[in-house]
Amino acid sequence: MVHHVPPTTPGHSDVLVGLQYGDEGKAKVIDMIAGDYDVIARFNGGANAGHTIDTPRGRIVLQQVPSAVFHEHVTLYIGSGCALNLWKLIAEIELIESAGIDLTGRLVISDRCAVVAPTHFVLDGLNSDEISTTRNGIGPCYADRARRVSGGERSNWQLRDLLADTDAVVEVMRRAVEIELGAASGLGADAREETEQRFASIADCVERVRAFAESDPAYLSRRVAAGANVLFEGAQSLMLDVVHGDQPFVTSSHTVPAYAYVGGDLPPRFHRSTIGVAKAIVSRVGNGPFPTELGGEASEEYFDAASRSGRGREAESAEYDAEALLGSDDDYDLGVALRMLTNEYGAGTGRPRRVGILDLDQMRTTVETFGIDVVYLNKVDCLDLYGRSRYEGVPVKTTSANTGASTVTVLPVFSTENCDPSDETSLPAGARKLKDFIEEQVHVRVAGFGLGPERERMVRFADAPVPDLVGADSHGGA
Ligand code: IMP
């Protein structure tokens, strides 16, 4: 017996998350569908994210501002679950404004966001090599949010505290430098100078952010109740969730879709659907388990040494012949070749990313566990490189229907070079086969294949219930 009738709401919210280890091309999908929404909202993470968008107006890499800056009617909301890096936020706002985009009235930041303090960067640096963090202070910031008090003083500062009395907060933050870092080894002159620079500019940053701060925790609820549609933009990805990923090789926030309704400041009653984004050639930028990594342990060790020494794209292209490595008998070489030929280097850092084959077992588990309705798969155009590898086809990890054991299935190779992304019938048979195979193995609808970095290089499948088509009649301008 039904005890209540679920509410029908004028507006809706969808959640978009990465299904693998980050860098799946989420920003490109957001940029493509953002025009169908009124608000794009972030709910987790901070400047550890690097969201690259290629548009006819140029390329822009965003870290904290949601990836819909090129859609002028769309509000960009930063929810209270995010860790704000004020210094980088100001630089990002200036970058966006220098591209001729006015953020006045469009960028809205919850004043309950945790602010990354100068000490957090240093603390992150001290332990960063173990898990290769992005050194943005995110982990220590969230840790201090949970700790609340340290050495008898508050340890967590929300944006609203700084807006109310910057000087008083900065005074306590300064005392924390001595308490937290006084005895810490490795706090060299550089770290002290960097910390000083952050203190010197924090008050200016707070003043610049003031115009964008929102003090009403019901801001989004009110808008959606009045008919606005929201798309939540997940940062990092499911395999990096602080609880569901493999500790300690995770980020420090929740990346699962349900967290959008905590860190995104909206009640779950408005939820409509969940969109997953994955990459056909998988990559991971940090240490930690990666079951389908090409080259296995040797590749992980190489990544670890490269990130410690700063070795990246330039060193590799000077030293290696990617085409020769592509045909090698050794998967380690194939991984290096795919990284070079498909440009798998950190968007900001240039660090080499670890590369692996598509893992449909992992995708099935994440889709089932976290409730993913449709999947966009990026970099499908890159799969043709496997045709020149020892696999002579596209290797994907699956489970054998007969034995239940993990196996590598090799699918036919295909080229998408001559495809018209606006016409799904122009896709070759091999691409259709890949779509059917994923749907059968993962039990999810494939909504689109990315065939290149630009927004328009995405084939969308008409038979997938893409969220902006469902309920388009209730799309409001609120
Ligand atoms: P943190 O989030 O800076 O603490 O880093 C923790 C781990 O998450 C490291 O392995 C990072 O490389 C990884 N990570 C954090 N943000 C991203 C992202 O946006 N894309 C991919 N990996 C990320």
Coordinates of C-alpha atoms and ligand atoms in Angstrom, one line a residue:
M1 CA 0.0 0.0 0.0
V2 CA 1.3 3.5 -0.9
H3 CA 1.3 5.7 2.1
H4 CA 1.9 9.0 0.3
V5 CA 1.9 10.4 -3.1
P6 CA 5.3 11.7 -4.3
P7 CA 5.3 15.4 -4.9
T8 CA 5.4 16.6 -8.5
T9 CA 7.7 19.5 -8.7
P10 CA 7.8 22.4 -11.2
G11 CA 11.6 22.1 -11.7
H12 CA 14.0 19.1 -11.6
S13 CA 17.5 18.2 -10.9
D14 CA 19.8 15.8 -12.7
V15 CA 23.3 14.7 -11.4
L16 CA 26.3 14.2 -13.7
V17 CA 29.3 12.2 -12.3
G18 CA 32.4 10.6 -13.6
L19 CA 32.4 6.8 -13.4
Q20 CA 36.1 6.2 -13.3
Y21 CA 39.1 8.1 -11.9
G22 CA 38.4 11.6 -13.0
D23 CA 39.3 13.3 -16.3
E24 CA 36.5 11.5 -18.3
G25 CA 35.5 14.6 -20.1
K26 CA 32.6 15.6 -17.8
A27 CA 33.0 19.3 -18.6
K28 CA 32.5 18.7 -22.3
V29 CA 29.2 16.9 -21.7
I30 CA 28.1 19.6 -19.3
D31 CA 28.9 22.2 -21.8
M32 CA 27.0 20.3 -24.5
I33 CA 23.7 19.9 -22.4
A34 CA 23.9 23.0 -20.2
G35 CA 21.7 25.0 -22.5
D36 CA 18.8 22.8 -21.3
Y37 CA 19.2 23.9 -17.7
D38 CA 18.8 27.0 -15.7
V39 CA 21.5 26.3 -13.1
I40 CA 24.7 24.2 -13.2
A41 CA 25.9 23.5 -9.7
R42 CA 29.0 22.1 -8.1
F43 CA 28.6 20.1 -4.8
N44 CA 32.0 18.7 -4.0
G45 CA 35.8 19.2 -4.2
G46 CA 37.4 22.5 -5.2
A47 CA 40.5 23.6 -7.1
N48 CA 41.7 19.9 -7.3
A49 CA 39.4 19.6 -10.3
G50 CA 40.5 20.6 -13.8
H51 CA 37.6 20.9 -16.2
T52 CA 38.6 21.5 -19.8
I53 CA 36.1 22.9 -22.3
D54 CA 36.8 23.3 -26.0
T55 CA 34.4 25.6 -27.8
P56 CA 34.4 27.6 -31.0
R57 CA 35.3 30.5 -28.7
G58 CA 38.4 28.8 -27.5
R59 CA 39.7 26.4 -24.8
I60 CA 39.2 27.2 -21.1
V61 CA 40.2 25.1 -18.1
L62 CA 38.0 25.7 -15.0
Q63 CA 38.7 24.4 -11.5
Q64 CA 35.9 25.8 -9.3
V65 CA 33.4 27.6 -11.4
P66 CA 30.9 25.2 -13.0
S67 CA 31.5 24.3 -16.6
A68 CA 28.7 26.3 -18.2
V69 CA 30.4 29.7 -18.4
F70 CA 29.7 29.9 -22.2
H71 CA 25.9 29.6 -21.7
E72 CA 24.9 33.1 -20.8
H73 CA 21.5 32.4 -19.3
V74 CA 22.8 29.7 -17.0
T75 CA 23.4 30.4 -13.3
L76 CA 26.7 28.9 -12.0
Y77 CA 26.2 27.7 -8.4
I78 CA 29.0 26.6 -6.0
G79 CA 27.4 24.6 -3.2
S80 CA 28.3 24.4 0.4
G81 CA 30.0 21.0 0.0
C82 CA 32.9 22.6 -1.9
A83 CA 36.2 23.6 -0.5
L84 CA 36.9 27.2 -1.7
N85 CA 40.4 28.2 -2.8
L86 CA 39.9 31.9 -2.7
W87 CA 43.1 32.8 -4.4
K88 CA 42.5 30.5 -7.4
L89 CA 38.9 31.5 -7.5
I90 CA 39.8 35.1 -8.0
A91 CA 42.3 34.2 -10.7
E92 CA 39.6 32.0 -12.4
I93 CA 37.0 34.8 -12.3
E94 CA 39.5 37.1 -13.9
L95 CA 40.3 34.5 -16.6
I96 CA 36.6 34.1 -17.4
E97 CA 36.0 37.9 -17.4
S98 CA 39.0 38.4 -19.7
A99 CA 37.2 36.0 -22.2
G100 CA 34.5 38.6 -22.3
I101 CA 32.1 36.7 -20.0
D102 CA 30.3 38.7 -17.3
L103 CA 29.7 36.7 -14.1
T104 CA 27.7 39.4 -12.3
G105 CA 24.5 37.9 -11.1
R106 CA 25.4 34.6 -12.7
L107 CA 28.0 33.2 -10.2
V108 CA 26.4 32.3 -6.9
I109 CA 28.5 30.9 -4.1
S110 CA 27.1 29.4 -0.9
D111 CA 28.5 31.3 2.1
R112 CA 28.7 28.0 3.9
C113 CA 31.5 26.7 1.7
A114 CA 34.6 25.7 3.7
V115 CA 37.5 28.0 3.0
V116 CA 40.9 26.4 2.4
A117 CA 43.3 28.2 4.8
P118 CA 47.0 28.9 4.2
T119 CA 48.0 26.1 6.6
H120 CA 46.0 23.5 4.6
F121 CA 48.2 23.9 1.5
V122 CA 51.3 23.2 3.6
L123 CA 49.8 20.2 5.4
D124 CA 48.6 18.8 2.1
G125 CA 52.1 19.1 0.7
L126 CA 53.7 17.2 3.6
N127 CA 51.7 14.0 2.9
S128 CA 51.0 14.5 -0.8
D129 CA 53.5 12.1 -2.3
E130 CA 51.9 9.0 -0.7
I131 CA 48.7 9.5 -2.7
S132 CA 49.9 12.1 -5.1
T133 CA 47.3 14.7 -4.1
T134 CA 46.9 17.9 -6.2
R135 CA 48.4 19.9 -3.3
N136 CA 45.4 22.2 -3.2
G137 CA 44.8 21.7 0.6
I138 CA 41.5 20.1 0.0
G139 CA 42.1 17.1 2.4
P140 CA 43.3 19.1 5.4
C141 CA 40.4 21.6 4.8
Y142 CA 37.7 19.0 5.0
A143 CA 39.6 17.3 7.9
D144 CA 39.5 20.7 9.8
R145 CA 35.8 21.0 8.9
A146 CA 35.1 17.7 10.7
R147 CA 37.6 18.5 13.5
R148 CA 36.0 21.9 14.2
V149 CA 38.4 22.9 17.0
S150 CA 42.1 22.5 17.3
G151 CA 44.4 23.7 20.1
G152 CA 41.4 25.4 21.7
E153 CA 40.6 27.5 18.5
R154 CA 38.2 27.0 15.7
S155 CA 39.7 25.1 12.8
N156 CA 37.0 25.3 10.2
W157 CA 36.1 28.6 8.6
Q158 CA 33.2 29.0 6.3
L159 CA 33.0 31.8 3.7
R160 CA 30.4 33.5 5.9
D161 CA 32.8 33.8 8.8
L162 CA 35.4 35.6 6.6
L163 CA 32.7 37.8 5.2
A164 CA 31.6 38.8 8.7
D165 CA 35.0 39.6 10.1
T166 CA 38.0 38.8 8.0
D167 CA 40.6 40.2 10.4
A168 CA 39.4 38.1 13.3
V169 CA 39.5 34.9 11.3
V170 CA 42.9 35.7 9.8
E171 CA 44.3 36.2 13.3
V172 CA 43.2 32.7 14.3
M173 CA 44.4 31.3 11.0
R174 CA 47.8 32.9 11.7
R175 CA 48.0 31.3 15.1
A176 CA 47.2 27.9 13.5
V177 CA 50.4 28.3 11.4
E178 CA 52.5 28.0 14.5
I179 CA 50.3 25.4 16.2
E180 CA 50.0 23.2 13.2
L181 CA 53.3 23.8 11.4
G182 CA 55.7 25.1 14.0
A183 CA 57.1 21.6 14.6
A184 CA 56.4 20.2 11.2
S185 CA 59.5 19.1 9.3
G186 CA 59.8 20.2 5.8
L187 CA 58.4 23.7 6.3
G188 CA 61.1 25.4 4.4
A189 CA 61.5 29.1 3.4
D190 CA 59.4 28.6 0.2
A191 CA 56.4 27.3 2.1
R192 CA 56.7 30.1 4.7
E193 CA 56.8 32.7 1.9
E194 CA 53.9 31.1 0.1
T195 CA 51.9 31.1 3.3
E196 CA 52.7 34.8 3.9
Q197 CA 51.6 35.7 0.4
R198 CA 48.3 34.0 1.0
F199 CA 47.8 35.9 4.2
A200 CA 48.7 39.2 2.5
S201 CA 46.0 38.8 -0.1
I202 CA 43.2 37.0 1.7
A203 CA 41.3 40.1 2.7
D204 CA 41.2 41.4 -0.9
C205 CA 40.0 38.0 -2.1
V206 CA 37.2 37.9 0.4
E207 CA 36.1 41.4 -0.7
R208 CA 36.1 40.3 -4.4
V209 CA 34.0 37.2 -3.6
R210 CA 31.5 39.1 -1.5
A211 CA 29.4 40.1 -4.5
F212 CA 28.9 36.5 -5.4
A213 CA 28.1 35.1 -1.9
E214 CA 24.6 33.7 -1.1
S215 CA 23.6 33.5 2.5
D216 CA 20.2 31.7 2.0
P217 CA 20.6 27.9 2.2
A218 CA 17.2 27.6 0.5
Y219 CA 18.4 29.6 -2.6
L220 CA 18.4 26.5 -4.9
S221 CA 15.2 25.0 -3.4
R222 CA 13.3 28.2 -4.0
R223 CA 14.5 28.4 -7.6
V224 CA 13.7 24.8 -8.4
A225 CA 10.3 25.0 -6.7
A226 CA 9.6 27.9 -9.0
G227 CA 10.4 25.9 -12.1
A228 CA 14.2 26.0 -12.6
N229 CA 16.0 22.9 -13.8
V230 CA 19.4 22.2 -12.2
L231 CA 22.3 20.0 -13.4
F232 CA 24.8 19.0 -10.7
E233 CA 28.3 18.7 -11.9
G234 CA 30.4 16.1 -10.0
A235 CA 34.1 16.7 -9.6
Q236 CA 36.7 13.9 -9.4
S237 CA 34.8 10.6 -9.9
L238 CA 33.2 7.6 -8.3
M239 CA 36.3 5.5 -7.9
L240 CA 37.9 8.4 -5.9
D241 CA 35.0 8.8 -3.4
V242 CA 36.4 9.2 0.2
V243 CA 34.4 6.2 1.4
H244 CA 33.6 4.1 -1.6
G245 CA 37.0 4.4 -3.3
D246 CA 40.1 2.5 -2.2
Q247 CA 41.5 4.3 0.8
P248 CA 43.9 6.1 1.0
F249 CA 44.1 6.6 -2.7
V250 CA 41.0 8.8 -2.9
T251 CA 40.0 12.4 -2.8
S252 CA 38.6 13.8 0.5
S253 CA 35.1 14.5 -0.5
H254 CA 32.1 12.4 -1.6
T255 CA 31.8 12.0 -5.3
V256 CA 28.7 9.8 -5.4
P257 CA 25.6 11.2 -7.0
A258 CA 23.6 11.2 -3.7
Y259 CA 26.0 13.7 -2.2
A260 CA 24.7 16.3 -4.7
Y261 CA 21.8 16.6 -2.3
V262 CA 24.0 17.4 0.6
G263 CA 26.8 19.5 -0.8
G264 CA 24.6 21.0 -3.5
D265 CA 22.0 22.5 -1.1
L266 CA 18.9 21.0 -2.6
P267 CA 16.4 18.5 -1.1
P268 CA 16.4 15.1 -2.9
R269 CA 12.7 15.5 -3.8
F270 CA 13.7 17.3 -7.0
H271 CA 15.9 14.5 -8.3
R272 CA 15.1 13.2 -11.8
S273 CA 18.0 11.3 -13.3
T274 CA 21.7 10.5 -13.0
I275 CA 24.1 10.7 -15.9
G276 CA 27.5 9.0 -15.9
V277 CA 30.5 9.9 -18.0
A278 CA 33.2 7.5 -18.8
K279 CA 36.2 7.3 -21.1
A280 CA 36.8 4.5 -23.6
I281 CA 40.6 4.6 -22.9
V282 CA 40.7 4.8 -19.1
S283 CA 43.2 7.0 -17.2
R284 CA 44.2 7.6 -13.6
V285 CA 46.4 10.4 -12.4
G286 CA 47.0 9.4 -8.8
N287 CA 48.5 6.3 -7.1
G288 CA 46.3 3.4 -6.1
P289 CA 44.5 0.4 -7.6
F290 CA 43.8 0.4 -11.3
P291 CA 42.8 -3.1 -12.4
T292 CA 43.0 -2.7 -16.1
E293 CA 46.2 -0.6 -16.2
L294 CA 48.3 -1.3 -19.3
G295 CA 51.7 -2.4 -17.9
G296 CA 50.4 -3.0 -14.4
E297 CA 52.8 -2.4 -11.5
A298 CA 55.6 -1.2 -13.8
S299 CA 53.3 1.6 -15.1
E300 CA 52.3 2.6 -11.6
E301 CA 55.9 2.8 -10.5
Y302 CA 56.8 4.9 -13.5
F303 CA 53.9 7.3 -12.7
D304 CA 55.0 7.6 -9.1
A305 CA 58.6 8.4 -10.1
A306 CA 57.5 10.8 -12.8
S307 CA 55.2 12.8 -10.5
R308 CA 57.9 13.1 -7.9
S309 CA 60.5 14.3 -10.5
G310 CA 58.1 16.4 -12.6
R311 CA 58.7 14.3 -15.7
G312 CA 55.8 14.8 -18.2
R313 CA 54.7 15.3 -21.7
E314 CA 57.8 17.0 -23.1
A315 CA 60.3 14.5 -21.7
E316 CA 58.3 11.6 -23.1
S317 CA 57.8 13.1 -26.5
A318 CA 61.6 13.8 -26.7
E319 CA 62.5 10.3 -25.8
Y320 CA 59.9 7.9 -27.2
D321 CA 58.6 6.9 -30.6
A322 CA 54.9 6.5 -29.9
E323 CA 54.1 4.7 -33.2
A324 CA 56.8 2.1 -32.6
L325 CA 55.6 1.5 -29.0
L326 CA 52.0 1.0 -30.2
G327 CA 52.9 -2.2 -32.0
S328 CA 55.0 -3.6 -29.1
D329 CA 54.3 -7.0 -27.5
D330 CA 54.4 -5.4 -24.1
D331 CA 51.3 -3.8 -22.6
Y332 CA 53.5 -1.3 -20.7
D333 CA 54.8 0.1 -24.1
L334 CA 51.2 0.2 -25.4
G335 CA 50.2 2.2 -22.4
V336 CA 53.0 4.8 -23.0
A337 CA 52.0 5.0 -26.7
L338 CA 48.3 5.5 -26.0
R339 CA 49.1 8.2 -23.4
M340 CA 51.2 10.1 -26.0
L341 CA 48.9 9.6 -28.9
T342 CA 45.7 10.5 -27.0
N343 CA 47.3 13.2 -24.9
E344 CA 46.7 11.7 -21.4
Y345 CA 48.6 14.3 -19.4
G346 CA 47.2 16.3 -16.5
A347 CA 45.3 19.4 -17.7
G348 CA 47.1 21.7 -15.3
T349 CA 50.2 19.9 -14.3
G350 CA 51.3 18.1 -17.5
R351 CA 51.8 14.9 -15.3
P352 CA 51.6 11.7 -17.2
R353 CA 48.4 9.8 -16.5
R354 CA 48.3 6.0 -16.1
V355 CA 46.4 4.4 -18.9
G356 CA 44.2 1.3 -19.1
I357 CA 41.6 -0.6 -21.1
L358 CA 37.9 -0.1 -20.7
D359 CA 36.7 -2.0 -17.6
L360 CA 33.0 -2.9 -18.1
D361 CA 33.0 -5.0 -14.9
Q362 CA 33.9 -2.0 -12.8
M363 CA 31.3 0.1 -14.7
R364 CA 28.6 -2.4 -14.1
T365 CA 29.3 -2.3 -10.4
T366 CA 29.3 1.5 -10.2
V367 CA 26.2 1.8 -12.3
E368 CA 24.3 -0.7 -10.0
T369 CA 25.7 0.6 -6.7
F370 CA 25.2 4.3 -7.3
G371 CA 22.2 4.3 -9.7
I372 CA 23.4 5.6 -13.1
D373 CA 20.6 6.0 -15.7
V374 CA 22.6 6.8 -18.8
V375 CA 26.2 6.9 -19.8
Y376 CA 28.2 9.1 -22.2
L377 CA 31.4 7.4 -23.4
N378 CA 34.2 9.8 -24.5
K379 CA 37.3 9.2 -26.6
V380 CA 35.6 6.5 -28.7
D381 CA 37.5 8.1 -31.7
C382 CA 40.8 7.0 -30.0
L383 CA 39.9 3.3 -30.0
D384 CA 41.1 2.8 -33.6
L385 CA 44.7 3.0 -32.3
Y386 CA 44.2 -0.5 -30.9
G387 CA 44.0 -1.7 -34.5
R388 CA 47.8 -1.2 -34.8
S389 CA 48.4 -2.8 -31.4
R390 CA 49.0 -6.5 -30.6
Y391 CA 45.3 -6.8 -29.9
E392 CA 44.3 -5.9 -33.5
G393 CA 41.0 -4.9 -32.0
V394 CA 39.5 -3.1 -29.0
P395 CA 40.2 -4.9 -25.7
V396 CA 37.6 -4.5 -23.0
K397 CA 37.4 -6.2 -19.6
T398 CA 34.3 -8.2 -19.0
T399 CA 33.1 -11.2 -17.1
S400 CA 32.6 -14.5 -18.9
A401 CA 29.0 -15.5 -19.0
N402 CA 30.0 -19.2 -18.8
T403 CA 32.7 -19.2 -16.1
G404 CA 32.0 -15.9 -14.2
A405 CA 35.7 -15.2 -14.5
S406 CA 37.2 -11.9 -15.6
T407 CA 38.3 -11.9 -19.2
V408 CA 39.4 -9.6 -22.0
T409 CA 37.1 -9.5 -25.0
V410 CA 38.5 -8.0 -28.2
L411 CA 35.9 -6.2 -30.2
P412 CA 36.3 -5.2 -33.9
V413 CA 38.2 -2.0 -34.5
F414 CA 36.5 0.9 -36.3
S415 CA 37.2 4.4 -37.4
T416 CA 35.0 7.3 -36.7
E417 CA 37.0 9.8 -38.8
N418 CA 34.3 10.3 -41.4
C419 CA 31.3 10.3 -39.1
D420 CA 28.9 13.1 -38.9
P421 CA 28.3 13.5 -35.2
S422 CA 24.8 15.0 -35.8
D423 CA 23.8 11.8 -37.6
E424 CA 24.1 8.6 -35.6
T425 CA 23.4 6.5 -38.7
S426 CA 26.8 7.6 -40.0
L427 CA 28.5 5.5 -37.3
P428 CA 30.3 2.4 -38.5
A429 CA 28.9 -1.0 -37.6
G430 CA 31.8 -1.5 -35.1
A431 CA 30.7 1.5 -33.1
R432 CA 27.1 0.2 -32.9
K433 CA 28.4 -3.1 -31.8
L434 CA 30.4 -1.4 -29.0
K435 CA 27.3 0.4 -27.9
D436 CA 25.2 -2.8 -27.8
F437 CA 28.0 -4.6 -26.0
I438 CA 28.2 -2.0 -23.3
E439 CA 24.5 -1.9 -22.8
E440 CA 24.3 -5.7 -22.5
Q441 CA 27.3 -6.0 -20.2
V442 CA 26.7 -3.0 -17.9
H443 CA 22.8 -2.9 -18.0
V444 CA 22.7 0.8 -18.8
R445 CA 21.6 3.0 -21.7
V446 CA 24.5 4.6 -23.7
A447 CA 23.4 8.2 -24.4
G448 CA 26.3 9.3 -26.6
F449 CA 29.8 8.6 -27.9
G450 CA 32.5 11.4 -27.8
L451 CA 34.4 11.5 -31.1
G452 CA 36.8 14.4 -30.3
P453 CA 37.4 17.1 -27.7
E454 CA 35.0 19.7 -29.2
R455 CA 31.5 20.0 -27.9
E456 CA 30.0 19.2 -31.3
R457 CA 32.0 16.0 -31.7
M458 CA 29.4 14.0 -29.7
V459 CA 27.0 11.5 -31.3
R460 CA 23.9 11.3 -29.2
F461 CA 21.7 8.3 -29.5
A462 CA 18.0 8.9 -30.0
D463 CA 16.9 5.7 -28.2
A464 CA 18.5 6.7 -24.9
P465 CA 16.2 8.6 -22.4
V466 CA 18.5 11.6 -22.3
P467 CA 17.3 13.7 -19.3
D468 CA 16.9 17.0 -21.1
L469 CA 14.4 15.4 -23.4
V470 CA 12.4 13.8 -20.5
G471 CA 10.3 16.5 -18.9
A472 CA 11.4 19.2 -21.4
D473 CA 7.9 20.6 -21.1
S474 CA 8.5 21.6 -17.5
H475 CA 11.7 23.5 -18.4
G476 CA 11.3 26.8 -16.6
G477 CA 13.2 30.0 -16.7
A478 CA 13.1 30.6 -13.0
Ligands
IMP1 P1 43.3 15.6 -3.7 O1 41.9 15.6 -4.2 O2 44.1 16.8 -4.2 O3 43.4 15.3 -2.3 O4 44.0 14.3 -4.4 C1 43.7 13.0 -4.1 C2 43.7 12.1 -5.3 O5 42.6 12.4 -6.2 C3 45.0 12.2 -6.1 O6 45.3 10.9 -6.6 C4 44.6 13.1 -7.2 O7 45.4 13.0 -8.3 C5 43.2 12.7 -7.5 N1 42.3 13.8 -8.0 C6 41.9 14.8 -7.4 N2 41.1 15.6 -8.2 C7 41.1 15.0 -9.4 C8 40.5 15.3 -10.7 O8 39.8 16.2 -10.9 N3 40.8 14.4 -11.7 C9 41.6 13.3 -11.5 N4 42.1 13.0 -10.3 C10 41.9 13.8 -9.3

